[in-house]
mmCIF file of C-alpha atoms in Angstrom:
data_model
loop_
_atom_site.group_PDB
_atom_site.id
_atom_site.type_symbol
_atom_site.label_atom_id
_atom_site.label_comp_id
_atom_site.label_asym_id
_atom_site.label_seq_id
_atom_site.Cartn_x
_atom_site.Cartn_y
_atom_site.Cartn_z
ATOM 1 C CA MET A 1 144.567 63.321 97.824
ATOM 2 C CA ALA A 2 141.575 62.027 99.769
ATOM 3 C CA CYS A 3 141.417 62.920 103.441
ATOM 4 C CA SER A 4 141.586 59.217 104.431
ATOM 5 C CA VAL A 5 145.236 59.042 103.314
ATOM 6 C CA ARG A 6 147.783 58.796 106.133
ATOM 7 C CA LEU A 7 151.553 59.062 105.791
ATOM 8 C CA VAL A 8 153.547 56.194 107.287
ATOM 9 C CA ALA A 9 156.366 56.950 109.732
ATOM 10 C CA TRP A 10 158.777 54.011 109.804
ATOM 11 C CA SER A 11 160.616 52.754 112.847
ATOM 12 C CA THR A 12 164.269 52.227 111.975
ATOM 13 C CA VAL A 13 164.496 48.884 113.741
ATOM 14 C CA ALA A 14 161.072 47.242 113.866
ATOM 15 C CA ILE A 15 160.238 44.360 111.549
ATOM 16 C CA GLN A 16 156.853 44.959 109.938
ATOM 17 C CA LYS A 17 154.117 42.624 108.730
ATOM 18 C CA ALA A 18 151.451 43.501 106.187
ATOM 19 C CA GLU A 19 148.780 41.993 103.946
ATOM 20 C CA GLY A 20 148.362 43.346 100.461
ATOM 21 C CA VAL A 21 147.724 42.921 96.760
ATOM 22 C CA VAL A 22 150.726 42.460 94.488
ATOM 23 C CA LEU A 23 150.448 45.258 91.922
ATOM 24 C CA LYS A 24 153.621 44.547 89.990
ATOM 25 C CA ARG A 25 156.578 42.172 90.038
ATOM 26 C CA LYS A 26 159.843 42.338 88.174
ATOM 27 C CA HIS A 27 162.791 39.961 88.120
ATOM 28 C CA PHE A 28 165.919 41.378 89.728
ATOM 29 C CA ARG A 29 169.161 39.530 89.083
ATOM 30 C CA GLU A 30 168.878 35.752 89.169
ATOM 31 C CA LYS A 31 166.926 34.902 92.291
ATOM 32 C CA SER A 32 165.207 38.100 93.414
ATOM 33 C CA LEU A 33 162.016 39.984 92.674
ATOM 34 C CA LEU A 34 161.141 43.652 92.902
ATOM 35 C CA LEU A 35 157.585 43.867 94.219
ATOM 36 C CA SER A 36 155.070 46.678 94.378
ATOM 37 C CA LEU A 37 152.188 45.959 96.767
ATOM 38 C CA TYR A 38 149.181 47.885 97.992
ATOM 39 C CA THR A 39 148.785 46.931 101.645
ATOM 40 C CA TYR A 40 146.035 47.456 104.173
ATOM 41 C CA GLN A 41 148.457 48.585 106.873
ATOM 42 C CA PHE A 42 150.815 50.925 104.992
ATOM 43 C CA GLY A 43 149.394 51.724 101.550
ATOM 44 C CA LYS A 44 151.736 51.084 98.642
ATOM 45 C CA ILE A 45 155.155 49.681 99.461
ATOM 46 C CA ASN A 46 158.029 48.631 97.226
ATOM 47 C CA GLY A 47 160.430 45.909 98.224
ATOM 48 C CA ILE A 48 162.944 43.311 97.149
ATOM 49 C CA LEU A 49 162.250 39.641 97.778
ATOM 50 C CA LYS A 50 165.177 37.236 97.554
ATOM 51 C CA GLY A 51 164.867 33.587 96.633
ATOM 52 C CA LYS A 52 162.801 31.729 94.066
ATOM 53 C CA THR A 53 159.058 32.373 94.259
ATOM 54 C CA SER A 54 155.993 31.723 92.149
ATOM 55 C CA ILE A 55 154.171 34.866 93.306
ATOM 56 C CA GLN A 56 152.364 36.517 90.386
ATOM 57 C CA SER A 57 150.410 39.702 89.893
ATOM 58 C CA PRO A 58 147.731 40.188 90.962
ATOM 59 C CA ALA A 59 147.804 38.073 94.118
ATOM 60 C CA TYR A 60 146.912 38.568 97.767
ATOM 61 C CA VAL A 61 149.895 37.983 100.044
ATOM 62 C CA GLU A 62 151.237 38.457 103.548
ATOM 63 C CA VAL A 63 154.736 39.880 103.800
ATOM 64 C CA VAL A 64 157.281 40.360 106.573
ATOM 65 C CA PHE A 65 159.777 43.105 105.809
ATOM 66 C CA TYR A 66 162.489 45.372 107.158
ATOM 67 C CA PRO A 67 161.641 49.024 106.408
ATOM 68 C CA HIS A 68 164.217 51.146 104.634
ATOM 69 C CA LYS A 69 164.027 54.945 104.696
ATOM 70 C CA LYS A 70 164.816 55.163 100.968
ATOM 71 C CA GLY A 71 161.656 53.238 100.177
ATOM 72 C CA LEU A 72 162.938 49.897 98.826
ATOM 73 C CA HIS A 73 162.253 47.556 101.731
ATOM 74 C CA PHE A 74 163.790 44.120 102.272
ATOM 75 C CA ILE A 75 161.049 41.467 102.222
ATOM 76 C CA SER A 76 162.138 38.431 104.226
ATOM 77 C CA GLU A 77 158.908 36.438 103.878
ATOM 78 C CA CYS A 78 156.073 36.424 101.350
ATOM 79 C CA SER A 79 153.170 34.020 101.915
ATOM 80 C CA LEU A 80 150.445 33.525 99.328
ATOM 81 C CA LYS A 81 146.915 33.935 100.713
ATOM 82 C CA ASP A 82 144.915 34.070 97.464
ATOM 83 C CA SER A 83 146.187 33.676 93.891
ATOM 84 C CA PHE A 84 142.817 34.677 92.352
ATOM 85 C CA THR A 85 143.033 31.489 90.263
ATOM 86 C CA ASN A 86 139.618 31.944 88.638
ATOM 87 C CA LEU A 87 140.935 34.962 86.744
ATOM 88 C CA ASN A 88 142.579 32.471 84.388
ATOM 89 C CA LYS A 89 139.152 31.419 83.102
ATOM 90 C CA SER A 90 138.602 34.671 81.220
ATOM 91 C CA LEU A 91 141.002 36.928 79.313
ATOM 92 C CA LEU A 92 138.711 39.864 79.937
ATOM 93 C CA ALA A 93 138.548 39.285 83.709
ATOM 94 C CA LEU A 94 142.323 38.842 83.923
ATOM 95 C CA GLY A 95 142.893 41.890 81.752
ATOM 96 C CA ALA A 96 140.637 43.967 84.009
ATOM 97 C CA ALA A 97 142.423 42.742 87.164
ATOM 98 C CA ASN A 98 145.826 43.617 85.688
ATOM 99 C CA TYR A 99 144.452 47.020 84.665
ATOM 100 C CA PHE A 100 143.148 47.718 88.183
ATOM 101 C CA SER A 101 146.543 46.787 89.633
ATOM 102 C CA GLU A 102 148.519 48.924 87.196
ATOM 103 C CA LEU A 103 146.144 51.845 87.654
ATOM 104 C CA VAL A 104 146.567 51.800 91.439
ATOM 105 C CA ASP A 105 150.338 51.449 91.065
ATOM 106 C CA GLU A 106 150.554 54.482 88.767
ATOM 107 C CA LEU A 107 148.155 56.755 90.638
ATOM 108 C CA THR A 108 149.380 56.249 94.209
ATOM 109 C CA PHE A 109 152.503 57.220 96.116
ATOM 110 C CA PRO A 110 154.423 54.905 98.462
ATOM 111 C CA GLU A 111 153.705 54.896 102.194
ATOM 112 C CA GLN A 112 150.402 56.772 101.971
ATOM 113 C CA ARG A 113 147.838 54.557 103.677
ATOM 114 C CA ASN A 114 144.291 54.566 102.327
ATOM 115 C CA ARG A 115 142.350 51.610 103.667
ATOM 116 C CA ARG A 116 139.256 52.384 101.614
ATOM 117 C CA LEU A 117 141.407 52.187 98.493
ATOM 118 C CA PHE A 118 142.821 48.842 99.595
ATOM 119 C CA ASN A 119 139.314 47.526 100.175
ATOM 120 C CA LEU A 120 138.185 48.785 96.766
ATOM 121 C CA LEU A 121 141.050 47.017 95.001
ATOM 122 C CA PHE A 122 140.665 43.732 96.877
ATOM 123 C CA VAL A 123 136.873 43.617 96.471
ATOM 124 C CA ALA A 124 137.135 44.527 92.776
ATOM 125 C CA ILE A 125 139.641 41.792 91.922
ATOM 126 C CA SER A 126 137.709 39.265 94.009
ATOM 127 C CA PHE A 127 134.551 40.170 92.098
ATOM 128 C CA LEU A 128 136.287 39.397 88.798
ATOM 129 C CA THR A 129 136.897 35.807 89.961
ATOM 130 C CA LYS A 130 133.161 35.030 90.105
ATOM 131 C CA GLU A 131 132.082 32.085 87.962
ATOM 132 C CA ASP A 132 129.000 33.743 86.470
ATOM 133 C CA ILE A 133 130.374 37.194 85.623
ATOM 134 C CA SER A 134 129.671 38.204 82.008
ATOM 135 C CA GLY A 135 131.665 40.263 79.526
ATOM 136 C CA PRO A 136 129.219 43.212 79.630
ATOM 137 C CA ASP A 137 129.332 43.171 83.438
ATOM 138 C CA ILE A 138 133.145 43.292 83.395
ATOM 139 C CA ARG A 139 133.146 46.243 80.984
ATOM 140 C CA ARG A 140 130.656 48.117 83.177
ATOM 141 C CA PHE A 141 132.655 47.189 86.269
ATOM 142 C CA ILE A 142 135.818 48.733 84.793
ATOM 143 C CA SER A 143 134.075 52.114 84.594
ATOM 144 C CA ILE A 144 132.743 51.758 88.132
ATOM 145 C CA PHE A 145 136.211 50.953 89.467
ATOM 146 C CA GLU A 146 137.739 53.957 87.691
ATOM 147 C CA ILE A 147 135.085 56.269 89.139
ATOM 148 C CA LYS A 148 135.509 54.904 92.672
ATOM 149 C CA LEU A 149 139.311 55.093 92.475
ATOM 150 C CA LEU A 150 139.344 58.673 91.211
ATOM 151 C CA GLY A 151 136.894 59.581 93.969
ATOM 152 C CA LEU A 152 139.064 58.061 96.703
ATOM 153 C CA LEU A 153 142.111 59.882 95.335
ATOM 154 C CA GLY A 154 140.220 63.173 95.470
ATOM 155 C CA VAL A 155 140.475 63.930 91.734
ATOM 156 C CA PHE A 156 136.932 63.126 90.601
ATOM 157 C CA PRO A 157 135.004 66.314 89.670
ATOM 158 C CA SER A 158 132.852 67.606 92.499
ATOM 159 C CA SER A 159 130.075 68.872 90.193
ATOM 160 C CA GLY A 160 128.532 67.946 86.859
ATOM 161 C CA HIS A 161 129.699 71.205 85.299
ATOM 162 C CA HIS A 162 133.291 69.945 85.097
ATOM 163 C CA PHE A 163 132.336 66.822 83.133
ATOM 164 C CA HIS A 164 131.808 68.933 79.990
ATOM 165 C CA THR A 165 135.572 69.432 79.705
ATOM 166 C CA TRP A 166 136.158 65.738 79.052
ATOM 167 C CA CYS A 167 133.231 64.959 76.772
ATOM 168 C CA GLY A 168 134.525 64.968 73.208
ATOM 169 C CA SER A 169 131.230 64.003 71.540
ATOM 170 C CA GLY A 170 129.526 67.351 72.126
ATOM 171 C CA SER A 171 127.197 68.524 74.867
ATOM 172 C CA ILE A 172 127.132 66.151 77.778
ATOM 173 C CA LEU A 173 123.740 64.623 78.440
ATOM 174 C CA PRO A 174 121.986 65.134 81.786
ATOM 175 C CA GLY A 175 121.727 61.346 82.015
ATOM 176 C CA THR A 176 125.514 61.057 81.733
ATOM 177 C CA VAL A 177 126.055 63.449 84.627
ATOM 178 C CA ALA A 178 123.410 61.689 86.717
ATOM 179 C CA SER A 179 124.913 58.266 85.962
ATOM 180 C CA LEU A 180 128.457 59.356 86.858
ATOM 181 C CA CYS A 181 127.287 60.816 90.163
ATOM 182 C CA TYR A 182 125.205 57.722 90.934
ATOM 183 C CA LEU A 183 128.071 55.342 90.204
ATOM 184 C CA LYS A 184 130.395 57.362 92.455
ATOM 185 C CA ARG A 185 127.872 57.521 95.284
ATOM 186 C CA GLU A 186 126.407 53.998 95.359
ATOM 187 C CA ASP A 187 128.152 50.690 95.970
ATOM 188 C CA MET A 188 129.502 48.665 93.059
ATOM 189 C CA LYS A 189 126.725 46.066 93.055
ATOM 190 C CA LYS A 190 124.066 48.749 92.670
ATOM 191 C CA GLY A 191 126.145 50.331 89.925
ATOM 192 C CA LEU A 192 126.057 47.139 87.886
ATOM 193 C CA LEU A 193 122.255 47.164 88.022
ATOM 194 C CA LEU A 194 121.943 50.699 86.640
ATOM 195 C CA LYS A 195 120.499 50.721 83.118
ATOM 196 C CA ILE A 196 122.633 52.921 80.870
ATOM 197 C CA SER A 197 121.986 53.636 77.196
ATOM 198 C CA PRO A 198 124.799 53.132 74.640
ATOM 199 C CA GLN A 199 125.040 56.908 74.086
ATOM 200 C CA ILE A 200 125.402 57.667 77.789
ATOM 201 C CA ASN A 201 127.902 54.844 78.175
ATOM 202 C CA ARG A 202 130.033 56.316 75.354
ATOM 203 C CA GLN A 203 130.059 59.683 77.105
ATOM 204 C CA ILE A 204 130.968 58.077 80.434
ATOM 205 C CA ARG A 205 133.939 56.384 78.751
ATOM 206 C CA GLU A 206 135.007 59.707 77.183
ATOM 207 C CA VAL A 207 134.877 61.511 80.537
ATOM 208 C CA LEU A 208 136.827 58.791 82.335
ATOM 209 C CA LYS A 209 139.393 58.492 79.565
ATOM 210 C CA GLY A 210 139.983 62.257 79.704
ATOM 211 C CA LEU A 211 140.299 62.338 83.484
ATOM 212 C CA LEU A 212 142.680 59.389 83.584
ATOM 213 C CA SER A 213 144.872 60.711 80.765
ATOM 214 C CA LEU A 214 145.247 63.970 82.705
ATOM 215 C CA HIS A 215 146.594 62.208 85.793
ATOM 216 C CA LEU A 216 148.463 59.346 84.139
ATOM 217 C CA GLN A 217 150.001 61.226 81.194
ATOM 218 C CA LYS A 218 150.711 57.904 79.448
ATOM 219 C CA ARG A 219 148.968 54.828 78.106
ATOM 220 C CA LEU A 220 149.042 51.789 80.354
ATOM 221 C CA LYS A 221 150.084 48.460 78.855
ATOM 222 C CA SER A 222 147.174 46.744 80.578
ATOM 223 C CA GLU A 223 144.755 49.241 79.036
ATOM 224 C CA GLU A 224 146.093 48.493 75.552
ATOM 225 C CA PHE A 225 145.739 44.769 76.241
ATOM 226 C CA LEU A 226 142.133 45.271 77.372
ATOM 227 C CA GLU A 227 141.301 47.103 74.163
ATOM 228 C CA LYS A 228 142.801 44.333 72.032
ATOM 229 C CA ILE A 229 140.950 41.497 73.730
ATOM 230 C CA SER A 230 137.682 43.463 73.777
ATOM 231 C CA GLU A 231 137.868 43.759 69.997
ATOM 232 C CA GLY A 232 139.348 40.426 68.976
ATOM 233 C CA TYR A 233 138.521 37.777 71.580
ATOM 234 C CA PRO A 234 135.378 36.220 73.060
ATOM 235 C CA ASP A 235 134.804 36.983 76.731
ATOM 236 C CA THR A 236 135.020 33.302 77.665
ATOM 237 C CA GLN A 237 138.478 32.666 76.216
ATOM 238 C CA LYS A 238 140.776 31.194 78.836
ATOM 239 C CA ALA A 239 143.631 33.333 80.075
ATOM 240 C CA THR A 240 146.210 30.685 80.970
ATOM 241 C CA GLY A 241 149.722 32.003 80.485
ATOM 242 C CA VAL A 242 148.760 35.682 80.343
ATOM 243 C CA ARG A 243 149.291 36.603 83.990
ATOM 244 C CA LYS A 244 151.945 39.172 84.782
ATOM 245 C CA GLY A 245 155.362 37.993 85.793
#
């Protein structure tokens, strides 16, 4: 894992407060929710929230909770700070936000704080809510997010030589290696401005797909959804009713 990760040591009595992005929610019995959140203060935490709530995923919330050593914390309060409402204006934007959330949930361990990862996730989902974002920009942004996330987790190849392993279309192009390194090094806005040929973009997708399949070892539901809407829906189709939960 990246060196910026810190393990959390819980006090057995102290009530904790945190701000984070809801990665996943699941109904538990009649009036409770199981929540997975990536927080700024503690990294990923899992908890149970009792009582009716309209919290969806993804959303930015503030929670008050009682830590439990076994990892399922009792959340006494959950206040909505940002519902990322504009995601509902585009199936592709909402699909990408759900994919980012599921990816972080699957690739991280509870109680390992990584504030740069939190910032990446929050900034990425916020970017997807922009009014003028286009379908091609969202598709490029997905690759950039994957590269940044793998880099923060310490599993992105350290040299171009290792990219050859994941390129199924033959010899990897020098431009592919240069583009991958540039996108990892520079900020996301600069990455969106980089001109990439269709051939290089195909190789970038092959490399990232190979790397992610190695560490995930399964297909994500949000990834399958993204593929379906990329093939069969216009980028501007509204996403009402498709949010998780």
